[in-house]
Short mmCIF file of C-alpha atoms in Angstrom, two decimals:
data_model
loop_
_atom_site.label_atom_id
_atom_site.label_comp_id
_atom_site.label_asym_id
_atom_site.label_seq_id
_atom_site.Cartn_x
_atom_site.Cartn_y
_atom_site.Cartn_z
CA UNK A 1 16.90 4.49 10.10
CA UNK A 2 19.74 6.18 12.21
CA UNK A 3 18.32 9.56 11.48
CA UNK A 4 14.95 8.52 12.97
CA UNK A 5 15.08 6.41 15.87
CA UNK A 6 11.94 4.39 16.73
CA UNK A 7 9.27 6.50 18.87
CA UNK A 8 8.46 5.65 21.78
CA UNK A 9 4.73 6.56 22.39
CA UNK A 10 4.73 10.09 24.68
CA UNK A 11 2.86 13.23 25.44
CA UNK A 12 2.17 15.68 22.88
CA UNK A 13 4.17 18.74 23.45
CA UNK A 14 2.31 21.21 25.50
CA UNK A 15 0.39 23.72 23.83
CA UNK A 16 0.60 21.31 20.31
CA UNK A 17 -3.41 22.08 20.15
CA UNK A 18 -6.48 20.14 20.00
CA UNK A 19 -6.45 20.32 16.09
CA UNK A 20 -2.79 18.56 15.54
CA UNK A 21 -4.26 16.29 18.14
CA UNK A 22 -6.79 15.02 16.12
CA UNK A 23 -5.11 15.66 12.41
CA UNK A 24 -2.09 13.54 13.97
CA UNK A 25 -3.87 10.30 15.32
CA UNK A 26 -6.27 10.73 12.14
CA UNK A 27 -2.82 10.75 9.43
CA UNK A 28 -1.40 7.94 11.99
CA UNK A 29 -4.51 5.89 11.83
CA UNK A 30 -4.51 6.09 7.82
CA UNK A 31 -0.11 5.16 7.67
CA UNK A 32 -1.49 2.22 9.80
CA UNK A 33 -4.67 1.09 7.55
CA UNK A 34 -2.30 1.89 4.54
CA UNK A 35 0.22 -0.87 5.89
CA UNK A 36 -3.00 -3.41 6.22
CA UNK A 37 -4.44 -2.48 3.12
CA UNK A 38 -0.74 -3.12 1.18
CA UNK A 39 -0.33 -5.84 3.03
CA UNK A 40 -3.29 -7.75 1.95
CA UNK A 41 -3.01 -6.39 -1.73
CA UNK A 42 -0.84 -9.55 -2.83
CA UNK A 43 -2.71 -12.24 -1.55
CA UNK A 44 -6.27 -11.29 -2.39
CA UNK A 45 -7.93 -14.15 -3.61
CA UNK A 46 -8.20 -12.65 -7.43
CA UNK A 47 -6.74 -9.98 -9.68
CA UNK A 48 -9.90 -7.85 -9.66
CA UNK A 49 -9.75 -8.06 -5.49
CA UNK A 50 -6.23 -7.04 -5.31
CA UNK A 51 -7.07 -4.16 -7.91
CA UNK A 52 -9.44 -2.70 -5.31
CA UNK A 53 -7.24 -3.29 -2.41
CA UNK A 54 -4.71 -0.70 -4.42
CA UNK A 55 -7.37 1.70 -5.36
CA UNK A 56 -8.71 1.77 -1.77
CA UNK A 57 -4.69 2.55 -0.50
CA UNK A 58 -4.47 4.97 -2.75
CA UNK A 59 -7.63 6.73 -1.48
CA UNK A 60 -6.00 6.65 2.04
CA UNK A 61 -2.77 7.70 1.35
CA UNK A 62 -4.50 10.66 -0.03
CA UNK A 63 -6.54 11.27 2.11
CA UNK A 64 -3.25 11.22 4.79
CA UNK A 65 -2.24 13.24 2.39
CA UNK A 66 -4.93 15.84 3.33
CA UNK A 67 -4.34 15.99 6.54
CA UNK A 68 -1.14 16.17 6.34
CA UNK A 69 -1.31 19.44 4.32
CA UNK A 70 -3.11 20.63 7.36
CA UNK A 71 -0.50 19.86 10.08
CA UNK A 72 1.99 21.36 7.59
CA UNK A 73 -0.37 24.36 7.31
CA UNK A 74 0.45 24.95 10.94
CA UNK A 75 4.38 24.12 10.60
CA UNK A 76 4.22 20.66 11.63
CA UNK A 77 6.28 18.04 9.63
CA UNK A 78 4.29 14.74 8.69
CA UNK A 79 6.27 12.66 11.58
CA UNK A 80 5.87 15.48 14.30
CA UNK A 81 2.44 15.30 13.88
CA UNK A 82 2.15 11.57 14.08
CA UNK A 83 4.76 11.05 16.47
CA UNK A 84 2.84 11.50 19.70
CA UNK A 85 0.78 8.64 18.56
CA UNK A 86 3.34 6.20 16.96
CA UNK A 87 2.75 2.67 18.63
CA UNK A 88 -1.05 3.16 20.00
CA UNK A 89 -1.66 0.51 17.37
CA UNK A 90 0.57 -2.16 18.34
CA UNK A 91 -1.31 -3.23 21.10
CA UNK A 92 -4.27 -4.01 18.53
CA UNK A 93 -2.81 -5.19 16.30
CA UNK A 94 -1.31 -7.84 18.71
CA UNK A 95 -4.03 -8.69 19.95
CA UNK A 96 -6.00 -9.08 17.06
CA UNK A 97 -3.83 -11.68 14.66
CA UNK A 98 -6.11 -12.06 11.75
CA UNK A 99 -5.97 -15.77 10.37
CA UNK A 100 -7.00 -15.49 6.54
CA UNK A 101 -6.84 -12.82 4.18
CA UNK A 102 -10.93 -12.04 5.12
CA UNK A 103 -10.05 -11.25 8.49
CA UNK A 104 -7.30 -9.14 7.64
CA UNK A 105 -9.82 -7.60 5.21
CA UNK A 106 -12.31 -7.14 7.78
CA UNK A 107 -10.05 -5.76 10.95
CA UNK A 108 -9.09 -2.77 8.21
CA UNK A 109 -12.60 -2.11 7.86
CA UNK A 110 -13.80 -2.41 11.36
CA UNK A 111 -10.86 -1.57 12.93
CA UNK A 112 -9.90 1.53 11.66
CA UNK A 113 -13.27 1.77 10.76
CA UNK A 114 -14.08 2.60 14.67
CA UNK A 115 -10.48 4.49 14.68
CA UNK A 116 -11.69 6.82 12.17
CA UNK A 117 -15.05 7.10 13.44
CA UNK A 118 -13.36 8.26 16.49
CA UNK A 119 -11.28 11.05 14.40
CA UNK A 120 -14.65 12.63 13.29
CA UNK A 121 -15.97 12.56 16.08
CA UNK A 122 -13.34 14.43 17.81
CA UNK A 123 -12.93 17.25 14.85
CA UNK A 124 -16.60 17.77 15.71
CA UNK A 125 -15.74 19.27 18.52
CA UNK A 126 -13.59 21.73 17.02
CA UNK A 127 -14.14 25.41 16.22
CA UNK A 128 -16.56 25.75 13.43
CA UNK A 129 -14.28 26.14 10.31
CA UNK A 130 -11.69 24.00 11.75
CA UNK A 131 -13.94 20.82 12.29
CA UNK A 132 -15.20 21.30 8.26
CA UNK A 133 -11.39 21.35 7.33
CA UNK A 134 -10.82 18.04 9.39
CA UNK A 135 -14.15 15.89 7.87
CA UNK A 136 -13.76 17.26 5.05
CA UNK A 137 -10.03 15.79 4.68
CA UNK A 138 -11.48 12.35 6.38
CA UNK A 139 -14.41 11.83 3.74
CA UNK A 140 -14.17 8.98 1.34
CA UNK A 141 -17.89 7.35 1.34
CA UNK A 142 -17.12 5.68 -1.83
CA UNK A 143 -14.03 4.10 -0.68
CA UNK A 144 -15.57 2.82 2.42
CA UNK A 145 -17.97 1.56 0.64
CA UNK A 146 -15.83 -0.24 -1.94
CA UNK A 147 -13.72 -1.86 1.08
CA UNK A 148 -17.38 -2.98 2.37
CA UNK A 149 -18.82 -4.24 -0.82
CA UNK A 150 -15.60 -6.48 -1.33
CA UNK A 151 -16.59 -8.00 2.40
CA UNK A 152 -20.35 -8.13 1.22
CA UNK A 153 -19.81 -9.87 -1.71
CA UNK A 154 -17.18 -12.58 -0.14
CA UNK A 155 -20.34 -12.86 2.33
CA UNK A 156 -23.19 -13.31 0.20
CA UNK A 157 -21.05 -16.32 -1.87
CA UNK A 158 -20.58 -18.07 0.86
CA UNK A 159 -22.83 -17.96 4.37
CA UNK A 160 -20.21 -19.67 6.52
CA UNK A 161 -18.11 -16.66 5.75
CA UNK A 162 -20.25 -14.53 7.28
CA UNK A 163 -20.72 -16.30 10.45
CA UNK A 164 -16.82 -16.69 10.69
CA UNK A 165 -16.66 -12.76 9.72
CA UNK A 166 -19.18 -11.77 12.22
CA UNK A 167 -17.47 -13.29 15.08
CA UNK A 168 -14.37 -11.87 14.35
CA UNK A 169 -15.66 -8.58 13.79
CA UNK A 170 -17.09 -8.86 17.22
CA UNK A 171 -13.32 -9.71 18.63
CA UNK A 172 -12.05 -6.65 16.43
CA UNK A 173 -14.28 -4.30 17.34
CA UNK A 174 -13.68 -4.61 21.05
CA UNK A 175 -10.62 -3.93 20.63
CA UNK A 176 -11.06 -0.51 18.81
CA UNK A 177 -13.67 0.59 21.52
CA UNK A 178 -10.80 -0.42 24.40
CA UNK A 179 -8.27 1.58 21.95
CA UNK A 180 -10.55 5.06 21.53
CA UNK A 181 -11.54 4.80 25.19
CA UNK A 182 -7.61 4.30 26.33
CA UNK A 183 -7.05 7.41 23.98
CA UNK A 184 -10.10 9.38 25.42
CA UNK A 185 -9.09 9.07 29.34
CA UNK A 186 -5.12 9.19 28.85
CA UNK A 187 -4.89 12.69 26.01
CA UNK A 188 -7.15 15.42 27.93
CA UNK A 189 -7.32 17.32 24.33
CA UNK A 190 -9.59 14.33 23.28
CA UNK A 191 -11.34 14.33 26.29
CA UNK A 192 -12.05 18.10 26.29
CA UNK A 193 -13.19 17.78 21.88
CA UNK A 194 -15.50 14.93 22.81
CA UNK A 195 -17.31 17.29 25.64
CA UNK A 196 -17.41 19.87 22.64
CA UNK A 197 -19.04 17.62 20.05
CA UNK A 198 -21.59 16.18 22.67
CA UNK A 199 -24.89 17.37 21.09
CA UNK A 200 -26.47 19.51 24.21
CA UNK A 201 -28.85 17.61 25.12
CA UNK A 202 -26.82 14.81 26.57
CA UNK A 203 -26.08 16.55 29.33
CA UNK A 204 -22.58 18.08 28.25
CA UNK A 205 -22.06 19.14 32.51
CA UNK A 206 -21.50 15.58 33.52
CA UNK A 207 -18.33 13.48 34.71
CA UNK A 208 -15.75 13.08 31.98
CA UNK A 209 -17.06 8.82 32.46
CA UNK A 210 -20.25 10.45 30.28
CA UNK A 211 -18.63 11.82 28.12
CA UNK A 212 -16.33 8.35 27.53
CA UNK A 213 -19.59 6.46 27.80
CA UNK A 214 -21.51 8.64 25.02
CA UNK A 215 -18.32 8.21 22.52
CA UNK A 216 -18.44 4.62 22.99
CA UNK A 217 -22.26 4.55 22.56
CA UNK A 218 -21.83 6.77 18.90
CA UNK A 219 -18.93 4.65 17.89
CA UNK A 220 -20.85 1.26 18.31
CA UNK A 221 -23.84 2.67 16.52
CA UNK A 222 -21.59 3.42 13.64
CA UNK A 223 -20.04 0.13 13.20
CA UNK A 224 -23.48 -1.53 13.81
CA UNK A 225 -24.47 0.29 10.69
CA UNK A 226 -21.31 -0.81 8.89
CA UNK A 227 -21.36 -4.78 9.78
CA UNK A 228 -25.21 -3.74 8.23
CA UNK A 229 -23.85 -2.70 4.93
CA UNK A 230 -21.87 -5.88 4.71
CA UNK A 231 -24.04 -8.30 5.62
CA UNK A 232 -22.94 -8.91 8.90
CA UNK A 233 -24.75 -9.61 12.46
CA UNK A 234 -22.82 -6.42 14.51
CA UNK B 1 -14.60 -13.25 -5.03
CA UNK B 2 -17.45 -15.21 -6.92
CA UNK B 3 -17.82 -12.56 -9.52
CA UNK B 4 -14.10 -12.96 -10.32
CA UNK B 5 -12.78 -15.98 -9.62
CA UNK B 6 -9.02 -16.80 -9.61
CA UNK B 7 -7.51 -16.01 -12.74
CA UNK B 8 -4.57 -18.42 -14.07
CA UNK B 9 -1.70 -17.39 -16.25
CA UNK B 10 -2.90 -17.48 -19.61
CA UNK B 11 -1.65 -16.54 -23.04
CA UNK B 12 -2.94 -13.08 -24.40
CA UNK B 13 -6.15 -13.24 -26.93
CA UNK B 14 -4.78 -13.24 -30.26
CA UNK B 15 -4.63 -9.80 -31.82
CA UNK B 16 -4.36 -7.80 -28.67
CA UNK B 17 -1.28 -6.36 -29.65
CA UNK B 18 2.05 -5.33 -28.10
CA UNK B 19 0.99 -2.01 -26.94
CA UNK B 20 -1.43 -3.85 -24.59
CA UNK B 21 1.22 -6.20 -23.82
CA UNK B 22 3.69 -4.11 -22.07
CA UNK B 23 1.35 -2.25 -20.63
CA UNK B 24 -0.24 -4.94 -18.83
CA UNK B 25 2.92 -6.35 -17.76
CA UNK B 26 3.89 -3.15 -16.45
CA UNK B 27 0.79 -2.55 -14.58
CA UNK B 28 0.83 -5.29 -13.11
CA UNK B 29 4.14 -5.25 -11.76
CA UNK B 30 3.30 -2.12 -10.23
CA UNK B 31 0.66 -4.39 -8.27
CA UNK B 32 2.83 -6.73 -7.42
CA UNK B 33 5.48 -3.69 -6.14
CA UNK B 34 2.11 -1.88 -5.02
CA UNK B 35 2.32 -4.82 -2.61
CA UNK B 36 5.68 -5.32 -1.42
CA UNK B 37 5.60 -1.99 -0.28
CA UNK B 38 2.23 -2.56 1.53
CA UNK B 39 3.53 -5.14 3.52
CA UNK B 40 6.37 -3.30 4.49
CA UNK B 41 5.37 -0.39 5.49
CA UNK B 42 3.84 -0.64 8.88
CA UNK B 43 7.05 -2.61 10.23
CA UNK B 44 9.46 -0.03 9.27
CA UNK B 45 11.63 0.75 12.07
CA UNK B 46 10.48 3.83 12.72
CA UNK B 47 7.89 6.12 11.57
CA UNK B 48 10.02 7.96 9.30
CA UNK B 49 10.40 5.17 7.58
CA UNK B 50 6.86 4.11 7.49
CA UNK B 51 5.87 7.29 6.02
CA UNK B 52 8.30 6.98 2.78
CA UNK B 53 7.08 3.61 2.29
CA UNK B 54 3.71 5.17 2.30
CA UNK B 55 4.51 7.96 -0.31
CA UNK B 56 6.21 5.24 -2.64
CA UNK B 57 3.42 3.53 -2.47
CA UNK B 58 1.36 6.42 -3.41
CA UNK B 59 3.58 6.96 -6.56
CA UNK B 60 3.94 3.45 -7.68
CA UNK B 61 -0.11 3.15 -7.60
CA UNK B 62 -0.42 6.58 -9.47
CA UNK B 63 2.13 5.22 -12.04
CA UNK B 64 0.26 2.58 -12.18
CA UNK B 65 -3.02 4.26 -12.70
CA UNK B 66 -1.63 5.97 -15.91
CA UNK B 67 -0.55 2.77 -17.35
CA UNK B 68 -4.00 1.34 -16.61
CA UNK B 69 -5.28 4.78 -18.56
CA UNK B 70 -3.22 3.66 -21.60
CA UNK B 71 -5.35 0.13 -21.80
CA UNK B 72 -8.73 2.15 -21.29
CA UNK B 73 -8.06 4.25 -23.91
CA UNK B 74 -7.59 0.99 -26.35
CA UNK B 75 -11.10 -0.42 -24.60
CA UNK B 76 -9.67 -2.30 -22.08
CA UNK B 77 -10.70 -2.91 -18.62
CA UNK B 78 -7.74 -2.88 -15.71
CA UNK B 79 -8.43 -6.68 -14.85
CA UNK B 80 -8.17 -7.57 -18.54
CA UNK B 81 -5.16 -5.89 -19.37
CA UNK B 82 -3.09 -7.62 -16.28
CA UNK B 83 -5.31 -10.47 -16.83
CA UNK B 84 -2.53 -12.58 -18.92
CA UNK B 85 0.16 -11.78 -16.16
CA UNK B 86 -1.64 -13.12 -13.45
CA UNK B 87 0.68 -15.25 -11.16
CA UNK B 88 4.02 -14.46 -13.29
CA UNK B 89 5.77 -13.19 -10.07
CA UNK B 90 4.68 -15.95 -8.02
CA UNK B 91 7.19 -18.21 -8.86
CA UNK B 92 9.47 -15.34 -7.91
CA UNK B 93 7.89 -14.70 -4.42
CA UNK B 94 8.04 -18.02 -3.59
CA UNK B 95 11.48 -17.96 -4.36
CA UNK B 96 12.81 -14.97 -2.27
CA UNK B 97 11.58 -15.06 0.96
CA UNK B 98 12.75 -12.34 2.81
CA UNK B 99 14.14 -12.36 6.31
CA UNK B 100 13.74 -9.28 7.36
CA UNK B 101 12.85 -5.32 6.49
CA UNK B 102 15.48 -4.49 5.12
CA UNK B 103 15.63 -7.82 2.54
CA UNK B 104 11.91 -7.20 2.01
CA UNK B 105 12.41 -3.49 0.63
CA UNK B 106 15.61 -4.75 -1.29
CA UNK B 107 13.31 -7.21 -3.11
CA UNK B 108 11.33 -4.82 -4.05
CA UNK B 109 13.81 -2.40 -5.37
CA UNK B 110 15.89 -4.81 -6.81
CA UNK B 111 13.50 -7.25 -8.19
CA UNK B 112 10.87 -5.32 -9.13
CA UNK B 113 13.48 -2.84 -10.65
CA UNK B 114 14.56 -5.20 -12.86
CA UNK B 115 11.00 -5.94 -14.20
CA UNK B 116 10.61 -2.66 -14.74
CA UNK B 117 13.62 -1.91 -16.72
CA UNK B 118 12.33 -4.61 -18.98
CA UNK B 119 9.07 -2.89 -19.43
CA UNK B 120 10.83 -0.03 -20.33
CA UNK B 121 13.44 -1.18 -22.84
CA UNK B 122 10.26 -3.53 -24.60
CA UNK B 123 8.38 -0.21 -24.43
CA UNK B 124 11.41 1.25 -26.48
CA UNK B 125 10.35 -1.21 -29.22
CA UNK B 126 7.34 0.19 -29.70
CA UNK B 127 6.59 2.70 -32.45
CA UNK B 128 7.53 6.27 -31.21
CA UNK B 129 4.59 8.20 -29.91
CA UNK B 130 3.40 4.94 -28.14
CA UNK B 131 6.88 3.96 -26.69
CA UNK B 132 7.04 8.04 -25.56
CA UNK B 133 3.58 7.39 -23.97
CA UNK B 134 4.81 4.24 -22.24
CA UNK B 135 7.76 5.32 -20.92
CA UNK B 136 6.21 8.35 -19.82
CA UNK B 137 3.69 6.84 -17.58
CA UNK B 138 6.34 4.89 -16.29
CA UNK B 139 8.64 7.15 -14.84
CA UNK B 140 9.50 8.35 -11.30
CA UNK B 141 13.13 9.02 -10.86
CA UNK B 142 11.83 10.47 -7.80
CA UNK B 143 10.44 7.40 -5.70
CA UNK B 144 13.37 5.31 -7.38
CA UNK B 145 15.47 7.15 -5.44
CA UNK B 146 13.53 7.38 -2.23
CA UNK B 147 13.71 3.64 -1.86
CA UNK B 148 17.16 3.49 -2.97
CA UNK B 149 18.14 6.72 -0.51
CA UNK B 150 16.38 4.26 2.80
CA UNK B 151 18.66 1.10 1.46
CA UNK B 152 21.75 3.70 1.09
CA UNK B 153 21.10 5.75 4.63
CA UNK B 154 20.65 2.03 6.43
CA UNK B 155 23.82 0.33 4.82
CA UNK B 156 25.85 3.95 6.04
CA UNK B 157 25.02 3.00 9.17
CA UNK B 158 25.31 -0.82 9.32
CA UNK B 159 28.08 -2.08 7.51
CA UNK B 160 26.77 -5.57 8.34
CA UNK B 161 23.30 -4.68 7.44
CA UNK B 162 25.59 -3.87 3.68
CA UNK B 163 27.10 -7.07 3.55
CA UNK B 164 23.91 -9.16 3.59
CA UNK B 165 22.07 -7.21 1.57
CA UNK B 166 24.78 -7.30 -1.06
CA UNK B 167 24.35 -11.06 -0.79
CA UNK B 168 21.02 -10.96 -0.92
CA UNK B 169 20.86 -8.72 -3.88
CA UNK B 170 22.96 -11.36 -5.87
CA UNK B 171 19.86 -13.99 -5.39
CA UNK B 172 16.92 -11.30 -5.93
CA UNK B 173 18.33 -10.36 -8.82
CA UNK B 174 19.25 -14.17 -10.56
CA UNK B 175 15.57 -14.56 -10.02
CA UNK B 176 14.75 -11.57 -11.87
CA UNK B 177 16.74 -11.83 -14.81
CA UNK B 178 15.63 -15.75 -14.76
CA UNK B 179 11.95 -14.52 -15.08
CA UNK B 180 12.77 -11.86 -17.67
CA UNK B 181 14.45 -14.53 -19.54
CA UNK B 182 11.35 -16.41 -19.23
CA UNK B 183 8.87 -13.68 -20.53
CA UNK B 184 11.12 -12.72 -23.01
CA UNK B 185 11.09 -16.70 -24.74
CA UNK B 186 7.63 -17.59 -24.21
CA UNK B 187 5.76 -14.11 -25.54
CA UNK B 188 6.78 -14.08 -28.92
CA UNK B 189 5.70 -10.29 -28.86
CA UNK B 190 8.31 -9.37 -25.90
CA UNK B 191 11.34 -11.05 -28.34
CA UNK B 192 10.33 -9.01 -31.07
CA UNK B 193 9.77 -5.36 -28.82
CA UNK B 194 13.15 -6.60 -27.34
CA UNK B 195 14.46 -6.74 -30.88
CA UNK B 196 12.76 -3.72 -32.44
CA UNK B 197 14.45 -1.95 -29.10
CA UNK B 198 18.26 -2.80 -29.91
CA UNK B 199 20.29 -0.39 -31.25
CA UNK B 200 20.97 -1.17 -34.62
CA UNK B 201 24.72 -1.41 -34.31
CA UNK B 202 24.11 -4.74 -32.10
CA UNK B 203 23.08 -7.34 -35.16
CA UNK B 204 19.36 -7.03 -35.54
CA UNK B 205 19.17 -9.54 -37.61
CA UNK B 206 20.87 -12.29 -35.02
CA UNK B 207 19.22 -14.91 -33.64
CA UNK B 208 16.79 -15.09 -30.61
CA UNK B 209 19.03 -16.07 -28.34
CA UNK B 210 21.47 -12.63 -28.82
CA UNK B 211 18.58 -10.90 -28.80
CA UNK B 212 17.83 -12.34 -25.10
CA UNK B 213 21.65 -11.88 -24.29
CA UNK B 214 21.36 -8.33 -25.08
CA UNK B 215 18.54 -7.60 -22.83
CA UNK B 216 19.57 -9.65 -20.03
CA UNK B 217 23.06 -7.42 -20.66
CA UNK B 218 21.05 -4.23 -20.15
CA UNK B 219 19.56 -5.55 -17.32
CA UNK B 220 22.11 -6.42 -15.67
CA UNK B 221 24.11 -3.40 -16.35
CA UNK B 222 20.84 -1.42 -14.73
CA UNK B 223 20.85 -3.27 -12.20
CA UNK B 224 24.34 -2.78 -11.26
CA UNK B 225 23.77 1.15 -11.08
CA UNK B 226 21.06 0.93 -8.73
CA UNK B 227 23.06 -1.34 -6.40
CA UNK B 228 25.88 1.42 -6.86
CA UNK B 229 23.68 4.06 -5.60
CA UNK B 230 22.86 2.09 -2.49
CA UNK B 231 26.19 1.84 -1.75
CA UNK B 232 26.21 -2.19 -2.14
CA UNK B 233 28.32 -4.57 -4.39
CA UNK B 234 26.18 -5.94 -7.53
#
């Protein structure tokens, strides 16, 4: 569009905040599993499959939505607020071409699975009202879960599905740990929100490679969990 | 999915009604659209763009959700209702494969624009309160016009980009009015909403075939607004 030019991926202006940090790559992250989501509506192998692929969009466009609302709270226009991250996808999703509609299915769920896990994460580290406003506009259990029962089911029907699935969410999730840690060590904001959300314990003092290495650590744990819920060897 | 296997296109149970009819059609087109726009919204060329296709997206699934409403409240499941429209547009798919972005959002505006007229003037054959209730759930003037506004803006600015997609409307739409012809002849209760729906001044009492005429007519005269707004040729 001439109006909008494609964005190059730079710096966030200085002084943009630590909360439009994490509201932006959180509403960029949901455009993103939107597109995957849509994109895999068509071709699901049955009516009842593609019925859930459009409820489950819906849920993230409003939950975009959300957050959204909270980067316009603060004057910031849907696009400004994603800008600073538009193309810190592309990379993934090169690298990760999915070859059926499962594995499309599957790098949604993992992928921005991890991507989102992230996003928490981060708004953890936020002042105390602030991070509630963030989760809060990031929750959909139910939705996860419906995106994961579809993969469980496909699983349970057929057992060389799930091998195939489990290697691939092995390939996919690499990729999403390379992505968060590339976003942790190059944005300082993220850096600075993961220190913050570090429970005190785990020595909060140490070298930012800590903190990086701790993120990592809670990210993996969650998506263990999740290739749990679906049947999956993590 | 094992619990729902692959549904082919099969006639609606005896009984089920018009009502149900249109409704499921027009659901179901809104999955199909629902789709389209899916696919396309993570290539947009830029993030502008990405995020409109997004908020369509979100509209067309909400419009969809109140059609879906209107079976439930006659006792009928989503899956159901679409069930007897299953693989309808796939002939049409297969038959306009896009080249690009920009031919990829056309289809969708044009093509499924079409269908959706023709939901709307069957809908018009439908006793009053329910054709008000039909038509109601499915407009959006709004979201019409979004999509139409991103064909107009990129056509201003290409007239090259204009040209082709002129073209390219010309085949979208012969396959559009070549499946409404075919709905239209092989649902006996689509001929007589069509009929019902015609203004009484335009021989009622004709054959089948006018009564086909006349819709594709009104189709085709729709169709030619909506390629006016964009600023290309019909």
């Amino acid at each position: 569009m001439s109006e909008q030019p494609v964005v190059p991926d730079v710096a966030a202006p200085a002084g943009r905040g630590p909360l439009l940090e994490v509201v932006g790559l959180a509403a960029y992250v949901r455009l993103g599993l939107f597109g995957i989501i849509g994109q895999h509506t068509w071709d699901a192998p049955d009516l009842a499959s593609s019925q859930r692929m459009l409820a489950i969009g819906l849920r993230v466009g409003e939950q975009q939505g959300r957050l959204l609302a909270i980067g316009a709270s603060h004057g910031v226009e849907p696009v400004e607020l994603m800008r600073p991250f538009a193309g810190v996808l592309d990379s993934f999703e090169a690298r990760t071409p999915e070859s059926s509609w499962w594995e499309g299915l599957l790098k949604g769920v993992v992928g921005h699975g991890v991507a989102s896990d992230l996003c928490r994460l981060l708004a953890r580290g936020l002042p105390g009202d602030l991070a509630a406003q963030v989760v809060g506009a990031m929750e959909y259990t139910d939705d996860d879960e419906r995106a994961t029962s579809i993969v469980r089911a496909g699983v349970e029907a057929d057992g060389r599905l799930g091998s195939r699935l489990a290697l691939w969410g092995r390939r996919v999730v690499g990729e999403s740990l390379s992505l968060s840690q590339a976003l942790l060590t190059t944005r300082p904001s993220f850096g600075e929100l993961a220190r913050a959300a570090m429970p005190a314990t785990v020595a909060p003092e140490g070298p930012s490679a800590d903190v990086v290495a701790w993120v990592l650590g809670e990210l993996t744990a969650e998506h263990t969990r999740r290739m749990d819920r679906m049947g999956l060897a993590a």
